[in-house]
Each structure stands twice: as C-alpha cells, then as structure tokens.
CSV table of C-alpha atoms in Angstrom, one decimal:
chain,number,residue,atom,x,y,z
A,1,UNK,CA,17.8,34.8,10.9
A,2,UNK,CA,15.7,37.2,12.7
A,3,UNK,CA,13.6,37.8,10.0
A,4,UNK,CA,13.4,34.6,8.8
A,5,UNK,CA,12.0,33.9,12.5
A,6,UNK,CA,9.5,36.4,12.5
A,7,UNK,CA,8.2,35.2,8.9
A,8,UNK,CA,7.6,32.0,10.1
A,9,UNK,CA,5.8,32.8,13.1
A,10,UNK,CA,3.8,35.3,11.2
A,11,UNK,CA,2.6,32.1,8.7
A,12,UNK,CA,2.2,30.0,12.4
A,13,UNK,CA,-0.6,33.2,13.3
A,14,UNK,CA,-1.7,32.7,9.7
A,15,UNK,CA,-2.9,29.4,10.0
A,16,UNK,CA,-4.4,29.8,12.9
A,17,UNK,CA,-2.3,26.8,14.1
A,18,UNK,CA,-2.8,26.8,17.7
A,19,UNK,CA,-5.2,28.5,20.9
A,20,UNK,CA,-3.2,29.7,24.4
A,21,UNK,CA,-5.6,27.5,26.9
A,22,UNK,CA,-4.8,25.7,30.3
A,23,UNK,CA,-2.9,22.7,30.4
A,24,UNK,CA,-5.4,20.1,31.1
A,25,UNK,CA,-4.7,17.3,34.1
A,26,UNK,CA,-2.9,14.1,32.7
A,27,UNK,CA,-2.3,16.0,30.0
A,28,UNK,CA,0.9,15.2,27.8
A,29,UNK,CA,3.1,18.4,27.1
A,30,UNK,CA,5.2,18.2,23.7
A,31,UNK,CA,8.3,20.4,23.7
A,32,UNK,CA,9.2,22.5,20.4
A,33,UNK,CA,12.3,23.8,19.1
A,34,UNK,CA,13.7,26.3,16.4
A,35,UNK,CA,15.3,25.3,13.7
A,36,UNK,CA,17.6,26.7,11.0
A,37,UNK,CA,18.5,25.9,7.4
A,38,UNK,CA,19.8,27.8,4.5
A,39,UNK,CA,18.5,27.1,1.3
A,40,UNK,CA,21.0,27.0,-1.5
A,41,UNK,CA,20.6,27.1,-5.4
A,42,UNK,CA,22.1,24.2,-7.9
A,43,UNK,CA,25.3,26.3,-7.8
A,44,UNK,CA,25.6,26.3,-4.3
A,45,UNK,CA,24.9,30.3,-3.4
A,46,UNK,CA,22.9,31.0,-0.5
A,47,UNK,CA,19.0,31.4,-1.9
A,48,UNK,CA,17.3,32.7,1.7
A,49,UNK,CA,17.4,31.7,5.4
A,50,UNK,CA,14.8,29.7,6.5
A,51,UNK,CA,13.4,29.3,10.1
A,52,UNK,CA,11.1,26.7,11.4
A,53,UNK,CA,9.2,25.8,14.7
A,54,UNK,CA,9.1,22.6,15.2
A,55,UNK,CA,7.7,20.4,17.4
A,56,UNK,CA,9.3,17.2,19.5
A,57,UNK,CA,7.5,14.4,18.6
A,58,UNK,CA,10.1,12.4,20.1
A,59,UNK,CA,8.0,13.3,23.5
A,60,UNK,CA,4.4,12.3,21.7
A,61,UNK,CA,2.6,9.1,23.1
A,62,UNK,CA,1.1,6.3,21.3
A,63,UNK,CA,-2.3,6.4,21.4
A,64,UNK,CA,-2.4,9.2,22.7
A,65,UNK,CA,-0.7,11.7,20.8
A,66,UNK,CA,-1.3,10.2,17.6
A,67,UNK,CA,-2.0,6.9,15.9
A,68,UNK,CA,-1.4,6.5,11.9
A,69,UNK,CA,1.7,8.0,10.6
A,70,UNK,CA,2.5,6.9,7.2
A,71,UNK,CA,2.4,9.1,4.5
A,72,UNK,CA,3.6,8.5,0.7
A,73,UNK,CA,6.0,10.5,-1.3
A,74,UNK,CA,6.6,10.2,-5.2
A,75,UNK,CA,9.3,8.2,-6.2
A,76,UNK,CA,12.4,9.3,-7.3
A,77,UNK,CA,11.8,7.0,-10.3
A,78,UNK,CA,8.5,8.5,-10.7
A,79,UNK,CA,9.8,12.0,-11.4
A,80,UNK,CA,12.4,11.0,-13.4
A,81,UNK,CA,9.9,9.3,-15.4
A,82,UNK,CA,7.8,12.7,-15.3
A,83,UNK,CA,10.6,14.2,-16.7
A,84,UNK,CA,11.3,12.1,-19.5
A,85,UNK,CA,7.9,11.9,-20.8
A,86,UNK,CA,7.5,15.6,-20.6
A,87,UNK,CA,10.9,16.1,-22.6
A,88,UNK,CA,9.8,13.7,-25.1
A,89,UNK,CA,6.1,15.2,-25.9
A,90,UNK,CA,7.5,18.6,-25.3
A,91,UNK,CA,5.2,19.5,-22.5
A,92,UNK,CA,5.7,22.8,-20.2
A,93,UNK,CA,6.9,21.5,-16.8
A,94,UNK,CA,6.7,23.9,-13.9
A,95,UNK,CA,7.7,23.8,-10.6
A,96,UNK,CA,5.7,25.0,-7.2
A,97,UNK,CA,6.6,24.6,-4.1
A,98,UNK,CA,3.5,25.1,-1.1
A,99,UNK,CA,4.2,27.4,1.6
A,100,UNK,CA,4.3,25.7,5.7
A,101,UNK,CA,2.6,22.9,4.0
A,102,UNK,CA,1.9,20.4,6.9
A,103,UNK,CA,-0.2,23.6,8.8
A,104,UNK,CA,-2.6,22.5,6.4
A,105,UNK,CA,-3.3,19.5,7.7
A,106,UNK,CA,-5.8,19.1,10.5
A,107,UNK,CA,-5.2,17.5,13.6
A,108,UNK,CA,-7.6,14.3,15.1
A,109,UNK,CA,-5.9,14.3,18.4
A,110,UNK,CA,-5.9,16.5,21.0
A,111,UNK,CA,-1.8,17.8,21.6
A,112,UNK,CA,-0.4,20.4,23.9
A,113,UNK,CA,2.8,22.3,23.3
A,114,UNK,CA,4.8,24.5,25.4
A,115,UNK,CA,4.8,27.9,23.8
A,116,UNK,CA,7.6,28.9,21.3
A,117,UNK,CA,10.8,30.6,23.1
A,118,UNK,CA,10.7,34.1,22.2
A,119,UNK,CA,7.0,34.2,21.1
A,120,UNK,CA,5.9,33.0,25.1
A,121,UNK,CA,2.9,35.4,25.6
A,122,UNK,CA,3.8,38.1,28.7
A,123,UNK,CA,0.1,37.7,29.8
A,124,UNK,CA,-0.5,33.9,29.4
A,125,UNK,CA,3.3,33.0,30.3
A,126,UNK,CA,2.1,29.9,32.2
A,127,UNK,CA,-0.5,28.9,29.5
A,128,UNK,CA,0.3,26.2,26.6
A,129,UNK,CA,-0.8,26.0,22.7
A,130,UNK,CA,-3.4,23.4,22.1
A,131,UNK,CA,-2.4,22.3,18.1
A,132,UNK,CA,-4.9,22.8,16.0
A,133,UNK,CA,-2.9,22.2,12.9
A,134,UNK,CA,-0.1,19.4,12.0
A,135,UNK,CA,2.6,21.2,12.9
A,136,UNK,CA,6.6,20.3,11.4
A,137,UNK,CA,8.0,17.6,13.6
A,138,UNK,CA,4.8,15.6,15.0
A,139,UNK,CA,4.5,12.0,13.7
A,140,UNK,CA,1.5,12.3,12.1
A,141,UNK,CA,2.4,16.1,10.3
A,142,UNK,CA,3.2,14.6,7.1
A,143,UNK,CA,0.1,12.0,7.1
A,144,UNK,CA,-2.3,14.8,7.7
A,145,UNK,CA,-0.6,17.2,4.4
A,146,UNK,CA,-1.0,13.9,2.3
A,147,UNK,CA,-4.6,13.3,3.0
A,148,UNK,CA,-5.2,17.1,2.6
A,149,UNK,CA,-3.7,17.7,-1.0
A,150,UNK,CA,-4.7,14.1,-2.0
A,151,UNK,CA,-8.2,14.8,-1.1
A,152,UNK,CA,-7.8,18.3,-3.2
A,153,UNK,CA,-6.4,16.8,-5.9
A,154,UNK,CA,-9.3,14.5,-6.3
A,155,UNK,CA,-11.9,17.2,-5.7
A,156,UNK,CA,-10.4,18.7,-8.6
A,157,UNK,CA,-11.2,15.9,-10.8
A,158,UNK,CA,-7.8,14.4,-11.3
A,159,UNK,CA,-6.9,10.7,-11.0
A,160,UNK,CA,-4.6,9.0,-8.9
A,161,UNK,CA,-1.4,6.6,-10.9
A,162,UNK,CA,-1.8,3.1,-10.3
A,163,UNK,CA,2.2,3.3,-10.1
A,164,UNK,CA,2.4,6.3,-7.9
A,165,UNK,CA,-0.3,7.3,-5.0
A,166,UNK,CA,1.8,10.7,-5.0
A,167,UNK,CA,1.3,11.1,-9.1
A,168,UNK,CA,-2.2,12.9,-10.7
A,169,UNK,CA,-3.6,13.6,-13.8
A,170,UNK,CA,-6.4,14.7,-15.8
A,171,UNK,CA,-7.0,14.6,-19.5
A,172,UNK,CA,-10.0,16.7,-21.2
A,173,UNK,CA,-11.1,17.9,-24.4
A,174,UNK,CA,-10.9,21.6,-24.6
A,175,UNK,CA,-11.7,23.5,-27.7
A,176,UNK,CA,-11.1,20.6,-30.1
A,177,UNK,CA,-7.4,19.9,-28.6
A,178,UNK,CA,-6.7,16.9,-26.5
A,179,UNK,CA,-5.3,18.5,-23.1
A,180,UNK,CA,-3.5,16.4,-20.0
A,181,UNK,CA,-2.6,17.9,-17.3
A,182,UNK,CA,0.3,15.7,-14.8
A,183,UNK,CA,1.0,16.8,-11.5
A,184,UNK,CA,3.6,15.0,-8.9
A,185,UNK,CA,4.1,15.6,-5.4
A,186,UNK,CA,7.0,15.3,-2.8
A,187,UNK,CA,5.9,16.4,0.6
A,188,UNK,CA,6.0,20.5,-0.9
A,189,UNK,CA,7.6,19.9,-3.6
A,190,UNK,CA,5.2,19.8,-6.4
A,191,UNK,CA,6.0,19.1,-10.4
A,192,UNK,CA,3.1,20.5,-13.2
A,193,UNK,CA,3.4,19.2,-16.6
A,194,UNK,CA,0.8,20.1,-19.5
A,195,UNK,CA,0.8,20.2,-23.4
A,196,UNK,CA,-0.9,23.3,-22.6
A,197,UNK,CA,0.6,27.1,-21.3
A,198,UNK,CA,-2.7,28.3,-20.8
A,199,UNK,CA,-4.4,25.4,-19.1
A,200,UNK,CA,-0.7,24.8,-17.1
A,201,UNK,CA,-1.0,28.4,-15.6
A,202,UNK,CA,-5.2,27.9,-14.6
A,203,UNK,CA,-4.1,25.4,-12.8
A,204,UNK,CA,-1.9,27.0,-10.6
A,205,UNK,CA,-3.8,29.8,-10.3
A,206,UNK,CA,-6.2,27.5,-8.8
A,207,UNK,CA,-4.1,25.4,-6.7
A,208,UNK,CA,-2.9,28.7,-5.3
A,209,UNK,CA,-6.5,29.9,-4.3
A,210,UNK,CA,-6.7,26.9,-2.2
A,211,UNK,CA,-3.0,26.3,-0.8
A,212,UNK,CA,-0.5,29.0,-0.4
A,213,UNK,CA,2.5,28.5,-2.7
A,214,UNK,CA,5.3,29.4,-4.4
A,215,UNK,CA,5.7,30.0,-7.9
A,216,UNK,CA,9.3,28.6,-9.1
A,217,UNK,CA,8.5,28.7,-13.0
A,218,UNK,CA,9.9,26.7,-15.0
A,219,UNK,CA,11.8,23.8,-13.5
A,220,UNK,CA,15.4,24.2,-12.7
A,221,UNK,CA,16.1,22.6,-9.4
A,222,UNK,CA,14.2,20.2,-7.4
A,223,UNK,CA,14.9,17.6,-5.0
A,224,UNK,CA,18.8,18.6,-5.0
A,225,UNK,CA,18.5,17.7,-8.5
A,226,UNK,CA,19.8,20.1,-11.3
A,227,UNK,CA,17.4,20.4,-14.5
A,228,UNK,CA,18.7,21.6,-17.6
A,229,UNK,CA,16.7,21.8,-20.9
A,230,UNK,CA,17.2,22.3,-24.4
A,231,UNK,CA,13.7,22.3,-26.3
A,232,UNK,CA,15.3,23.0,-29.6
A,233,UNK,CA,17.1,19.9,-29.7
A,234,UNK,CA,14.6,17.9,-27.6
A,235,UNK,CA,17.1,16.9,-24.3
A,236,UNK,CA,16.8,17.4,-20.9
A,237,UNK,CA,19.8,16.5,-18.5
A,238,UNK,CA,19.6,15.7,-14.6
A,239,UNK,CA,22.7,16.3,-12.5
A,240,UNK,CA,23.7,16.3,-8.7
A,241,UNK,CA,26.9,18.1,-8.7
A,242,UNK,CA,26.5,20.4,-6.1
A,243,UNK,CA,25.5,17.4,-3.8
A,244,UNK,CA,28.5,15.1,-5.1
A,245,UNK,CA,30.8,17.6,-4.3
A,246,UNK,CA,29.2,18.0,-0.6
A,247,UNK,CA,29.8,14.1,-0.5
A,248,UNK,CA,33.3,14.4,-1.4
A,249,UNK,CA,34.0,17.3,0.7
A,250,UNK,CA,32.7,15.6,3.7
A,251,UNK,CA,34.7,12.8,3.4
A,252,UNK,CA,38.0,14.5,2.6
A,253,UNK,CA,38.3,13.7,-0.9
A,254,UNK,CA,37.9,17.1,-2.9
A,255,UNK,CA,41.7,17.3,-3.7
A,256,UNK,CA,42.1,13.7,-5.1
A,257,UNK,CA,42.7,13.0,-8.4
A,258,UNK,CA,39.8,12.0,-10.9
A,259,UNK,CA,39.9,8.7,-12.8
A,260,UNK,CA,37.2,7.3,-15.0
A,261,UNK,CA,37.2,4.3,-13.5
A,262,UNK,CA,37.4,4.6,-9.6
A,263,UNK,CA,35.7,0.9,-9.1
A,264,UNK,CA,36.3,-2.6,-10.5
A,265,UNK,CA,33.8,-2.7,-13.0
C-alpha cells in the first residue's frame, strides 16, 4: 500500500495538479482523504493495489466551488452493442484504460484543499493546495475529463453517435481499403475497435501521445464484465461470474443449492 501511495502521489506531481499558496480570506477549504482498492482480475486474483487522493466534495459550495456537474458515460447497452458488431465483422477490439484520468481536466473555479496527510510539506506546513486540476472526488471531476477527451476525440476528426455522446468513430479510405475506426468510453475505461491492426495500433499510439494510458490488449475484462472470444468460430460470450458470486456471497447464499428455475417464470 505504500508503494501504491507513493505512485499516486508521484502522478499528482506529474500533473502539476496543485500550487502550496496562502489560504485566501473567506476562502472555502475542501478536506481530502486516501483511499484504497484492490483491483482484481475476471478470476478473482488480486491484479495490483491501488491508492488514490481524493478530495471531499461533500464540503464544496454551490456556486462557489463549482457549478455544472453532469457528465455522460457509454451505456452498458452501447458496449454490448460495440461488442456484437465487432464479433460479427470480425474487427480487432482492444482495450485501454487512461492513467489519473480526471487530472486532465482543468479546473474553472478557484478550490483550496488541505494538503495530503503524509505528503504535508515540513516548510509550508500551514499552507494549502490551490487545485489546478479536477481532482477524484470534486463534483465537477468527471465533467471536466468528459469535455477534455470529447474535445480530443473531435480534434482528431472522429464523430460523435447520435445514440451515444460517449461513442466515436471515423471511417476513411486508406490505400484502396475501406477503414472505420470505433472507439467507446466509460469514465477510463476506453474500448478500440477497427477492421484494421495497423490503423488500430496508430491510434493508440496517438491517443497515448496525448493522454497517459494503459495498454490492456486485447479485450478480456472490462466493466466487471468477462470477455471471451473465439474468432474461428465467430462467437464472443459476456459473463459476470466473479461479480454474481460476490452477490451471493454477500448475502449468504454461496452454499445453497442451484435450481434452474429460482423464480416464477
């Protein structure tokens, strides 16, 4: 957990994501907190520790902390629709996931936070961190990240889905062959589909310039969901075990008897 501590706060100096200055008068003082989560595989086995500062927006003002806080996500229905499509015109579908992605987004507002316990600087004990990117856990973090990639994605010359603001594309002509190039977004979870290896792996090479991010290859597990695929034969199956059996488990149920039909149907 240590490490995992220290890697975060070593992406937090990264990103440049706040400046030590005086707390001005009047000024409101939002508290932060660490946070802890272990990240687990579809099977269940521990993947890496993960440690994040985040802020108590519970203690941000209206008005004055922040003002619009809406932010879209794709759909589950979406991606499952991604996923079909991409199984049944064989396409390569990748996975990426983007590094502390709401310290990408810049802040409007002006927000003070006490400095993080165990980082509090010995010379500027007394000092706070004026925010100058969205940080986890303030109400506007995950509206700032959306207009950021969305205004990427554009830039790039992709279009947005009439059914889905969180699902892109862009189809060209490259050397004679017909390419499209689909890319869906959850927050950092992000899904690349393309009828083309070569074109599929430019484009992460390029998102990757601009964002840092995560390589996951091909897709396997995303969203708690468990991907399997068999080209060959054209099939691609979705499953949640790990999660049903957390479900179960929770509710005291993981020694009762199976049936096949638990409910009136």
């Amino acid at each position: 957990w240590k490490e995992a501590i220290q890697k975060e706060y070593e992406s937090l100096s990264d990103h440049q994501t706040w400046d030590l200055v005086d707390l001005p008068k009047n000024a409101n003082l939002v508290g932060c907190k660490w946070v802890f989560k272990t990240k687990r595989t579809a099977t269940g086995e521990i993947d890496r520790y993960k440690a994040r500062l985040v802020a108590q927006g519970f203690s941000q003002e209206a008005g004055v902390d922040y003002d619009e806080v809406y932010a879209p996500v794709a759909k589950y229905k979406s991606i499952r629709t991604m996923l079909a499509i991409g199984n049944q015109l064989d396409l390569e579908i990748h996975q990426m996931d983007v590094v502390a992605a709401f310290l990408n987004g810049d802040l409007d507002e002006d927000i003070y936070m006490k400095q993080p316990e165990g980082f509090v600087d010995e010379n500027n004990p007394n000092k706070v961190c004026k925010l100058k990117k969205s940080l986890y856990g303030l109400k506007q973090s995950a509206r700032c990240w959306n207009e950021k990639i969305d205004s990427y994605m554009k830039s790039q010359g992709y279009k947005q889905s009439t059914a889905d603001s969180c699902i892109y594309y862009r189809s060209e002509v490259i050397d004679g062959k017909h390419v499209i190039v689909i890319v869906g977004v959850y927050v950092d979870d992000t899904i690349l589909m393309s009828n083309s290896t070569k074109i599929l792996n430019a484009e992460k090479e390029r998102i990757s310039s601009r964002f840092a991010m995560e390589d996951r290859g091909e897709i396997h597990y995303l969203l708690g969901m468990e991907v399997k695929r068999d080209r060959k034969n054209r099939v691609l199956t979705i499953s949640q075990k790990s999660y049903l059996e957390s479900v179960v488990a929770r509710f005291g149920m993981h020694d009762c008897k199976p049936i096949s039909t638990p409910l009136e149907t």
